[in-house]
Amino acid sequence: MTKVIGVAVAAGLSIAAGAAIAGEKWDMPMAYSDSNFHTQNGKAFAKCVGTATGGEVEITVHGGGSLFKGGEIKRAIQTGQVQIGERLLSAHQNEEPIFGIDSIPFLASSFEASEKLFKAVRPTLEKVLEEQSLHLLYSVPWPPQGLYFKKEVNSVADMNGIKFRSYNSATSRLADLTGMVPVQVEAAEISQAFATGVAESMISSGATGYDRKVWEHLTHFYEVDGWLPRNSVMVNLDAWEDLDEEVQQAITGCADLAAYSGYWRSVQYTDFTMKGLADGGMTVGPANEKLVGELQEIGATMTEEWLEAAGEEGAAVVKAYKAE
Ligand code: PCA
């Protein structure tokens, strides 16, 4: 960690020591609410970049999907409509199966495992993203995923026919395999979806339930610890390659700091938001054994499906992860 801070600060000082130069102005769309830890972390990252590059790159964060909605952000960076942004990559699994590696049920279901998996997949992910004109800067996990309902649920049979809000293809598939009816809704719009009855359940973190005050519409949160999907901050490759090397290094230093602080923000937000859901009146606790067992079977099916889609490249990453 000291090394990371050292890099960022040293790079910042060396550039700041030069004359103040009128810098690049970058817009950074983020999809989640301003109060969310990813957004707060992104703002701290943007500030770090301004300082560490001596003002050569100034980033303005646009939270809450205000500039581009989650579903539009990746394309906006690729096409250069914006220079940088944050996206839940697993929502693009249909383009490249490797993007979905963090949403395979029960493959990596703790914070430590999520970091290990990310370490194993990072080189492949960077390569695939470069082919799409994107440079990966940092990635931060959401807290573990659990199930939200507006009734008590003790088995997969209890879920039959429920309208289920999904956020990527893995969550839609989970709905299919549990007999629920998936409807894809952005996090920024879930309060409305629950209020109007478009959706009546979801799988997500305590963080998103808390951010969207879901206790106004839902009653139960079951801890499942299914997986920890990640948000990735990416830069348009041309914008990145246009930067001087020392500016790139300063930004990379800030990105390493953001990965570290984002991880801990996520860990801390987990307990805080569990308590927040309970304070809001929800019943919060672990899913029962029967339900967990049934979900694990579904997880095994989804793992097989993913491995089939991801081919040798995917299998190699999973093998490297398991060997750690
Ligand atoms: N929150 C995001 C993705 C995963 C999470 O915990 C969402 O529900 O959209």
GROMACS .gro file of C-alpha atoms and ligand atoms in nm:
model
  333
    1MET     CA    1   0.000   0.000   0.000
    2THR     CA    2   0.277   0.242   0.094
    3LYS     CA    3   0.424   0.168  -0.245
    4VAL     CA    4   0.097   0.258  -0.417
    5ILE     CA    5   0.069   0.588  -0.235
    6GLY     CA    6   0.435   0.651  -0.310
    7VAL     CA    7   0.381   0.609  -0.682
    8ALA     CA    8   0.078   0.838  -0.692
    9VAL     CA    9   0.236   1.107  -0.482
   10ALA     CA   10   0.576   1.092  -0.648
   11ALA     CA   11   0.418   1.112  -0.993
   12GLY     CA   12   0.197   1.397  -0.881
   13LEU     CA   13   0.484   1.595  -0.738
   14SER     CA   14   0.707   1.549  -1.039
   15ILE     CA   15   0.439   1.680  -1.271
   16ALA     CA   16   0.309   1.944  -1.037
   17ALA     CA   17   0.664   2.075  -1.013
   18GLY     CA   18   0.638   2.179  -1.380
   19ALA     CA   19   0.436   2.480  -1.486
   20ALA     CA   20   0.059   2.452  -1.450
   21ILE     CA   21  -0.062   2.343  -1.792
   22ALA     CA   22  -0.416   2.378  -1.918
   23GLY     CA   23  -0.524   2.017  -1.896
   24GLU     CA   24  -0.758   1.765  -2.048
   25LYS     CA   25  -1.117   1.779  -1.924
   26TRP     CA   26  -1.270   1.434  -1.893
   27ASP     CA   27  -1.630   1.345  -1.814
   28MET     CA   28  -1.684   1.031  -1.609
   29PRO     CA   29  -2.037   0.887  -1.609
   30MET     CA   30  -2.126   0.652  -1.323
   31ALA     CA   31  -2.460   0.472  -1.299
   32TYR     CA   32  -2.521   0.447  -0.926
   33SER     CA   33  -2.656   0.696  -0.673
   34ASP     CA   34  -2.434   0.976  -0.549
   35SER     CA   35  -2.443   0.836  -0.196
   36ASN     CA   36  -2.321   0.492  -0.310
   37PHE     CA   37  -1.966   0.395  -0.215
   38HIS     CA   38  -1.862   0.332  -0.577
   39THR     CA   39  -1.961   0.686  -0.668
   40GLN     CA   40  -1.792   0.833  -0.362
   41ASN     CA   41  -1.483   0.632  -0.445
   42GLY     CA   42  -1.494   0.751  -0.808
   43LYS     CA   43  -1.507   1.110  -0.689
   44ALA     CA   44  -1.204   1.055  -0.464
   45PHE     CA   45  -1.026   0.897  -0.763
   46ALA     CA   46  -1.110   1.198  -0.983
   47LYS     CA   47  -0.972   1.432  -0.718
   48CYS     CA   48  -0.655   1.223  -0.690
   49VAL     CA   49  -0.605   1.243  -1.068
   50GLY     CA   50  -0.637   1.623  -1.066
   51THR     CA   51  -0.376   1.649  -0.791
   52ALA     CA   52  -0.140   1.376  -0.909
   53THR     CA   53  -0.127   1.504  -1.268
   54GLY     CA   54  -0.085   1.866  -1.159
   55GLY     CA   55  -0.410   1.952  -1.334
   56GLU     CA   56  -0.315   1.790  -1.665
   57VAL     CA   57  -0.623   1.571  -1.644
   58GLU     CA   58  -0.933   1.702  -1.467
   59ILE     CA   59  -1.217   1.453  -1.429
   60THR     CA   60  -1.579   1.549  -1.362
   61VAL     CA   61  -1.789   1.266  -1.219
   62HIS     CA   62  -2.156   1.247  -1.323
   63GLY     CA   63  -2.324   1.010  -1.077
   64GLY     CA   64  -2.666   0.845  -1.067
   65GLY     CA   65  -2.679   0.778  -1.443
   66SER     CA   66  -2.722   1.154  -1.499
   67LEU     CA   67  -2.500   1.173  -1.810
   68PHE     CA   68  -2.541   0.818  -1.943
   69LYS     CA   69  -2.742   0.533  -1.797
   70GLY     CA   70  -2.557   0.220  -1.688
   71GLY     CA   71  -2.646   0.035  -2.006
   72GLU     CA   72  -2.504   0.313  -2.225
   73ILE     CA   73  -2.178   0.386  -2.045
   74LYS     CA   74  -1.948   0.124  -2.197
   75ARG     CA   75  -2.046   0.218  -2.553
   76ALA     CA   76  -2.005   0.589  -2.472
   77ILE     CA   77  -1.644   0.530  -2.363
   78GLN     CA   78  -1.566   0.302  -2.658
   79THR     CA   79  -1.692   0.556  -2.910
   80GLY     CA   80  -1.521   0.848  -2.737
   81GLN     CA   81  -1.844   1.029  -2.640
   82VAL     CA   82  -1.679   1.037  -2.299
   83GLN     CA   83  -1.317   0.962  -2.213
   84ILE     CA   84  -1.374   0.756  -1.897
   85GLY     CA   85  -1.656   0.587  -1.707
   86GLU     CA   86  -1.762   0.308  -1.475
   87ARG     CA   87  -1.961   0.001  -1.571
   88LEU     CA   88  -2.078  -0.330  -1.432
   89LEU     CA   89  -1.897  -0.541  -1.691
   90SER     CA   90  -2.100  -0.857  -1.626
   91ALA     CA   91  -2.394  -0.684  -1.795
   92HIS     CA   92  -2.198  -0.722  -2.122
   93GLN     CA   93  -2.147  -1.097  -2.096
   94ASN     CA   94  -2.334  -1.140  -2.424
   95GLU     CA   95  -2.043  -0.964  -2.601
   96GLU     CA   96  -1.767  -1.161  -2.427
   97PRO     CA   97  -1.833  -1.443  -2.177
   98ILE     CA   98  -1.523  -1.340  -1.979
   99PHE     CA   99  -1.708  -1.023  -1.868
  100GLY     CA  100  -1.946  -1.247  -1.673
  101ILE     CA  101  -1.688  -1.432  -1.468
  102ASP     CA  102  -1.770  -1.235  -1.153
  103SER     CA  103  -2.140  -1.333  -1.166
  104ILE     CA  104  -2.112  -1.711  -1.168
  105PRO     CA  105  -2.306  -1.825  -0.860
  106PHE     CA  106  -2.085  -1.956  -0.580
  107LEU     CA  107  -1.758  -1.947  -0.777
  108ALA     CA  108  -1.616  -1.662  -0.567
  109SER     CA  109  -1.856  -1.560  -0.294
  110SER     CA  110  -1.644  -1.375  -0.038
  111PHE     CA  111  -1.446  -1.052  -0.062
  112GLU     CA  112  -1.115  -1.243  -0.048
  113ALA     CA  113  -1.226  -1.486  -0.319
  114SER     CA  114  -1.347  -1.198  -0.536
  115GLU     CA  115  -1.002  -1.037  -0.521
  116LYS     CA  116  -0.836  -1.366  -0.604
  117LEU     CA  117  -1.066  -1.420  -0.901
  118PHE     CA  118  -1.005  -1.067  -1.025
  119LYS     CA  119  -0.630  -1.118  -1.003
  120ALA     CA  120  -0.663  -1.436  -1.209
  121VAL     CA  121  -0.884  -1.277  -1.476
  122ARG     CA  122  -0.721  -0.934  -1.501
  123PRO     CA  123  -0.467  -1.006  -1.779
  124THR     CA  124  -0.735  -1.168  -1.998
  125LEU     CA  125  -0.984  -0.895  -1.920
  126GLU     CA  126  -0.732  -0.622  -2.008
  127LYS     CA  127  -0.657  -0.791  -2.341
  128VAL     CA  128  -1.025  -0.832  -2.433
  129LEU     CA  129  -1.103  -0.474  -2.332
  130GLU     CA  130  -0.812  -0.340  -2.539
  131GLU     CA  131  -0.957  -0.516  -2.841
  132GLN     CA  132  -1.268  -0.306  -2.772
  133SER     CA  133  -1.068   0.021  -2.746
  134LEU     CA  134  -1.082   0.029  -2.368
  135HIS     CA  135  -0.807   0.055  -2.108
  136LEU     CA  136  -0.895  -0.091  -1.767
  137LEU     CA  137  -0.797   0.128  -1.471
  138TYR     CA  138  -0.954  -0.028  -1.162
  139SER     CA  139  -1.230  -0.258  -1.049
  140VAL     CA  140  -1.421  -0.268  -0.719
  141PRO     CA  141  -1.654  -0.544  -0.594
  142TRP     CA  142  -2.012  -0.491  -0.484
  143PRO     CA  143  -2.094  -0.656  -0.151
  144PRO     CA  144  -2.218  -1.019  -0.165
  145GLN     CA  145  -2.548  -1.075  -0.343
  146GLY     CA  146  -2.863  -1.179  -0.159
  147LEU     CA  147  -3.231  -1.221  -0.242
  148TYR     CA  148  -3.504  -0.963  -0.182
  149PHE     CA  149  -3.874  -1.051  -0.168
  150LYS     CA  150  -4.201  -0.917  -0.038
  151LYS     CA  151  -4.292  -1.242   0.134
  152GLU     CA  152  -4.118  -1.522   0.322
  153VAL     CA  153  -3.934  -1.757   0.086
  154ASN     CA  154  -3.792  -2.089   0.199
  155SER     CA  155  -3.738  -2.278  -0.126
  156VAL     CA  156  -3.710  -2.230  -0.500
  157ALA     CA  157  -4.072  -2.350  -0.528
  158ASP     CA  158  -4.178  -2.043  -0.328
  159MET     CA  159  -4.034  -1.821  -0.602
  160ASN     CA  160  -4.250  -1.953  -0.882
  161GLY     CA  161  -4.398  -1.681  -1.102
  162ILE     CA  162  -4.251  -1.386  -0.910
  163LYS     CA  163  -4.150  -1.083  -1.117
  164PHE     CA  164  -3.775  -1.057  -1.067
  165ARG     CA  165  -3.564  -0.752  -1.139
  166SER     CA  166  -3.240  -0.854  -1.315
  167TYR     CA  167  -2.928  -0.648  -1.390
  168ASN     CA  168  -2.727  -0.876  -1.622
  169SER     CA  169  -2.763  -1.203  -1.813
  170ALA     CA  170  -2.663  -1.417  -1.514
  171THR     CA  171  -2.944  -1.272  -1.303
  172SER     CA  172  -3.195  -1.322  -1.588
  173ARG     CA  173  -3.079  -1.682  -1.620
  174LEU     CA  174  -3.118  -1.728  -1.245
  175ALA     CA  175  -3.477  -1.610  -1.278
  176ASP     CA  176  -3.539  -1.862  -1.559
  177LEU     CA  177  -3.395  -2.148  -1.358
  178THR     CA  178  -3.599  -2.062  -1.048
  179GLY     CA  179  -3.927  -2.022  -1.234
  180MET     CA  180  -3.938  -1.645  -1.189
  181VAL     CA  181  -4.007  -1.384  -1.456
  182PRO     CA  182  -3.705  -1.162  -1.525
  183VAL     CA  183  -3.733  -0.793  -1.606
  184GLN     CA  184  -3.413  -0.593  -1.657
  185VAL     CA  185  -3.415  -0.265  -1.463
  186GLU     CA  186  -3.129  -0.021  -1.393
  187ALA     CA  187  -3.041   0.027  -1.026
  188ALA     CA  188  -3.133   0.396  -1.056
  189GLU     CA  189  -3.489   0.293  -1.149
  190ILE     CA  190  -3.564   0.011  -0.911
  191SER     CA  191  -3.759   0.211  -0.651
  192GLN     CA  192  -4.006   0.300  -0.925
  193ALA     CA  193  -4.014  -0.059  -1.055
  194PHE     CA  194  -4.103  -0.189  -0.708
  195ALA     CA  195  -4.351   0.092  -0.643
  196THR     CA  196  -4.540   0.022  -0.966
  197GLY     CA  197  -4.522  -0.357  -0.938
  198VAL     CA  198  -4.308  -0.399  -1.252
  199ALA     CA  199  -4.081  -0.602  -1.024
  200GLU     CA  200  -4.136  -0.759  -0.683
  201SER     CA  201  -3.801  -0.918  -0.603
  202MET     CA  202  -3.432  -0.906  -0.700
  203ILE     CA  203  -3.089  -1.036  -0.619
  204SER     CA  204  -2.845  -0.761  -0.524
  205SER     CA  205  -2.628  -0.633  -0.243
  206GLY     CA  206  -2.749  -0.483   0.081
  207ALA     CA  207  -2.590  -0.168  -0.060
  208THR     CA  208  -2.829  -0.131  -0.353
  209GLY     CA  209  -3.132  -0.218  -0.138
  210TYR     CA  210  -3.024   0.044   0.111
  211ASP     CA  211  -2.944   0.309  -0.152
  212ARG     CA  212  -3.290   0.263  -0.306
  213LYS     CA  213  -3.476   0.235   0.030
  214VAL     CA  214  -3.639  -0.090  -0.080
  215TRP     CA  215  -3.799  -0.143   0.263
  216GLU     CA  216  -4.070   0.089   0.135
  217HIS     CA  217  -4.185  -0.197  -0.092
  218LEU     CA  218  -4.012  -0.522   0.009
  219THR     CA  219  -4.003  -0.716   0.334
  220HIS     CA  220  -3.732  -0.984   0.330
  221PHE     CA  221  -3.359  -0.991   0.257
  222TYR     CA  222  -3.196  -1.336   0.248
  223GLU     CA  223  -2.818  -1.348   0.267
  224VAL     CA  224  -2.706  -1.591  -0.001
  225ASP     CA  225  -2.355  -1.464  -0.077
  226GLY     CA  226  -2.403  -1.580  -0.434
  227TRP     CA  227  -2.123  -1.373  -0.592
  228LEU     CA  228  -1.970  -1.025  -0.585
  229PRO     CA  229  -2.010  -0.854  -0.922
  230ARG     CA  230  -1.764  -0.575  -0.994
  231ASN     CA  231  -1.773  -0.224  -1.132
  232SER     CA  232  -1.484  -0.143  -1.363
  233VAL     CA  233  -1.350   0.201  -1.446
  234MET     CA  234  -1.226   0.219  -1.803
  235VAL     CA  235  -1.071   0.482  -2.031
  236ASN     CA  236  -1.110   0.519  -2.406
  237LEU     CA  237  -0.790   0.368  -2.547
  238ASP     CA  238  -0.711   0.661  -2.780
  239ALA     CA  239  -0.758   0.912  -2.497
  240TRP     CA  240  -0.527   0.696  -2.283
  241GLU     CA  241  -0.259   0.661  -2.549
  242ASP     CA  242  -0.261   1.037  -2.612
  243LEU     CA  243  -0.133   1.096  -2.258
  244ASP     CA  244   0.235   1.131  -2.169
  245GLU     CA  245   0.379   0.835  -1.988
  246GLU     CA  246   0.423   1.014  -1.658
  247VAL     CA  247   0.061   1.129  -1.667
  248GLN     CA  248  -0.043   0.769  -1.731
  249GLN     CA  249   0.166   0.662  -1.433
  250ALA     CA  250   0.008   0.922  -1.207
  251ILE     CA  251  -0.341   0.806  -1.311
  252THR     CA  252  -0.244   0.442  -1.261
  253GLY     CA  253  -0.125   0.529  -0.909
  254CYS     CA  254  -0.463   0.690  -0.833
  255ALA     CA  255  -0.639   0.386  -0.984
  256ASP     CA  256  -0.445   0.147  -0.758
  257LEU     CA  257  -0.541   0.361  -0.460
  258ALA     CA  258  -0.905   0.360  -0.572
  259ALA     CA  259  -0.903  -0.020  -0.606
  260TYR     CA  260  -0.774  -0.048  -0.252
  261SER     CA  261  -1.002   0.210  -0.092
  262GLY     CA  262  -1.303   0.093  -0.295
  263TYR     CA  263  -1.256  -0.260  -0.169
  264TRP     CA  264  -1.258  -0.145   0.193
  265ARG     CA  265  -1.549   0.089   0.138
  266SER     CA  266  -1.741  -0.211   0.002
  267VAL     CA  267  -1.649  -0.426   0.303
  268GLN     CA  268  -1.758  -0.154   0.544
  269TYR     CA  269  -2.077  -0.073   0.356
  270THR     CA  270  -2.186  -0.438   0.384
  271ASP     CA  271  -2.257  -0.440   0.759
  272PHE     CA  272  -2.375  -0.081   0.758
  273THR     CA  273  -2.638  -0.148   0.493
  274MET     CA  274  -2.753  -0.481   0.645
  275LYS     CA  275  -2.829  -0.286   0.958
  276GLY     CA  276  -2.992  -0.014   0.749
  277LEU     CA  277  -3.230  -0.266   0.588
  278ALA     CA  278  -3.325  -0.406   0.930
  279ASP     CA  279  -3.374  -0.053   1.070
  280GLY     CA  280  -3.602   0.010   0.773
  281GLY     CA  281  -3.819  -0.277   0.898
  282MET     CA  282  -3.703  -0.565   0.679
  283THR     CA  283  -3.643  -0.919   0.801
  284VAL     CA  284  -3.272  -0.972   0.737
  285GLY     CA  285  -3.092  -1.304   0.778
  286PRO     CA  286  -2.936  -1.605   0.609
  287ALA     CA  287  -3.136  -1.808   0.358
  288ASN     CA  288  -3.230  -2.149   0.496
  289GLU     CA  289  -3.035  -2.463   0.411
  290LYS     CA  290  -3.291  -2.602   0.168
  291LEU     CA  291  -3.296  -2.284  -0.036
  292VAL     CA  292  -2.917  -2.254  -0.035
  293GLY     CA  293  -2.883  -2.617  -0.147
  294GLU     CA  294  -3.125  -2.562  -0.435
  295LEU     CA  295  -2.948  -2.244  -0.538
  296GLN     CA  296  -2.614  -2.425  -0.533
  297GLU     CA  297  -2.751  -2.679  -0.780
  298ILE     CA  298  -2.862  -2.397  -1.005
  299GLY     CA  299  -2.517  -2.243  -0.959
  300ALA     CA  300  -2.356  -2.566  -1.080
  301THR     CA  301  -2.571  -2.556  -1.395
  302MET     CA  302  -2.480  -2.191  -1.456
  303THR     CA  303  -2.110  -2.265  -1.404
  304GLU     CA  304  -2.126  -2.539  -1.669
  305GLU     CA  305  -2.308  -2.308  -1.908
  306TRP     CA  306  -2.054  -2.033  -1.856
  307LEU     CA  307  -1.756  -2.266  -1.903
  308GLU     CA  308  -1.906  -2.391  -2.225
  309ALA     CA  309  -1.955  -2.037  -2.355
  310ALA     CA  310  -1.615  -1.909  -2.239
  311GLY     CA  311  -1.413  -2.195  -2.390
  312GLU     CA  312  -1.045  -2.254  -2.321
  313GLU     CA  313  -0.973  -1.897  -2.220
  314GLY     CA  314  -1.239  -1.907  -1.949
  315ALA     CA  315  -1.137  -2.250  -1.827
  316ALA     CA  316  -0.775  -2.136  -1.796
  317VAL     CA  317  -0.877  -1.842  -1.578
  318VAL     CA  318  -1.093  -2.058  -1.350
  319LYS     CA  319  -0.807  -2.307  -1.322
  320ALA     CA  320  -0.558  -2.031  -1.233
  321TYR     CA  321  -0.804  -1.895  -0.974
  322LYS     CA  322  -0.857  -2.236  -0.812
  323ALA     CA  323  -0.482  -2.306  -0.807
  324GLU     CA  324  -0.410  -1.989  -0.601
  325PCA     N1  325  -2.591  -0.359  -0.712
  325PCA     C1  326  -2.603  -0.340  -0.854
  325PCA     C2  327  -2.526  -0.449  -0.916
  325PCA     C3  328  -2.491  -0.542  -0.807
  325PCA     C4  329  -2.530  -0.472  -0.683
  325PCA     O1  330  -2.506  -0.511  -0.569
  325PCA     C5  331  -2.745  -0.350  -0.898
  325PCA     O2  332  -2.829  -0.407  -0.827
  325PCA     O3  333  -2.774  -0.304  -1.008
   0.00000   0.00000   0.00000
